[in-house]
């Protein structure tokens, strides 16, 4: 995979932009982030404005090294310490008690803060040269699909965003795994590249899903990560049949499948995303963007295997799909389902 080379000059320009209170989009191993100086509330507010994101949604603070954590985090429980040692730098975000100096615009007014140490070399270079925390959500308009390539960031913001660092394709392709480390039981709030089993190898007591005391994680609202075209999840055995219901009416259909099509059909755009979860995840958002532009009536997504390596993908697909197909997010229901030992879907 090509990682575009970034010049020292580009890093320096980005650092100056951040210091001046401007926004900089930058690559991470998960998705591109829309960054601002985390110590400058005015700069962080620009993120919300550009994304058209509601102000009560907290943002993740990115650091190049855990040694800067005390500026942001009040105390780090031993479970968080262990997870950080195992997975940083990497696609893991930890939610902990905020330090007093952290501004409300970062935390959405809650008493917690989310932090992450990304591994992408360009993110590392930028953070290191900047020498402070960078607040960054994914670099997309609110509710849209996250960007995994530099051209996706351009598509989202056009001329409204001056500085975008090109780091090539994001290797993971899905947003970081979020773990809430408050109290004694760490909770998985958003599945990502680091799977539940891997987390449990480090912290066996870790559980999946929110409970009523868990801070709000607005990225967990049901409809999120969505293309403009309606998305439907379809069981594998029904895929061709559902497709035919549209194409027999000469309606165009876009399909994201785990296999090639059974028959050719001039009303369909079919992407075979393959059966490797890491490759599927890396290309998922690029594929959804492609299918969204196909001028189709609907995007049909073949259901993915019911195995843990597909958890994060299944989670994002459900959210991309329309309201009829998703479990509506309700913290009480989520807690109840977690209690019942079901996939405690936050
Ligand atoms: O991989 C990622 O996490 C990317 C890259 C750029 O680092 N960032 C990302 O940010 O996905 P965003 O803002 O699109 O999603 C972060 C999620 C949101 O759902 C937000 O509500 C949640 O993290 N979050 C942030 N701070 C939180 C906090 N203090 N407590 C609970 N949830 C928090
Ligand atoms: Mg996002």
Coordinates of N, CA, C and O and ligand atoms in Angstrom, one line a residue, residues 31 51 53 137-140 143-144 146 175 190 219 224-225, ligand 2:
X31 N -8.8 6.1 10.1 CA -9.4 7.0 9.1 C -8.7 8.4 9.2 O -8.0 8.6 10.1
X51 N -17.8 20.5 10.3 CA -18.5 19.2 10.2 C -20.0 19.3 10.2 O -20.7 18.3 9.9
X53 N -21.4 19.4 13.1 CA -21.6 18.4 14.1 C -22.2 19.1 15.4 O -21.8 20.2 15.8
X137 N -12.0 14.6 15.3 CA -13.0 13.5 14.9 C -12.6 13.1 13.5 O -11.7 13.6 12.9
X138 N -13.4 12.1 13.0 CA -13.1 11.7 11.6 C -13.4 12.9 10.7 O -14.3 13.8 11.0
X139 N -12.7 13.0 9.5 CA -12.8 14.2 8.7 C -13.9 14.1 7.6 O -13.6 14.0 6.4
X140 N -15.1 14.0 8.2 CA -16.3 13.9 7.3 C -17.4 14.8 7.9 O -17.4 15.1 9.1
X143 N -22.4 12.5 10.3 CA -23.3 11.4 9.9 C -22.8 10.7 8.6 O -23.4 9.7 8.2
X144 N -21.9 11.4 7.9 CA -21.4 10.7 6.6 C -20.4 9.6 6.9 O -20.1 9.3 8.0
X146 N -16.9 7.9 7.0 CA -15.5 8.4 7.4 C -14.6 8.3 6.1 O -14.7 7.4 5.3
X175 N -13.0 3.2 12.2 CA -12.6 4.0 13.3 C -12.1 3.1 14.5 O -12.4 2.0 14.6
X190 N -17.2 1.0 21.3 CA -17.3 1.0 19.8 C -16.3 -0.1 19.3 O -15.1 0.0 19.6
X219 N -21.4 8.7 18.6 CA -21.1 8.0 17.3 C -21.9 6.7 17.3 O -21.9 5.9 16.3
X224 N -25.7 6.4 11.2 CA -24.4 7.0 11.3 C -23.6 6.4 10.1 O -24.0 5.4 9.6
X225 N -22.5 7.0 9.8 CA -21.6 6.3 8.8 C -22.4 6.0 7.5 O -22.3 4.9 7.0
Ligands
LIG2 MG1 -16.9 10.1 13.0

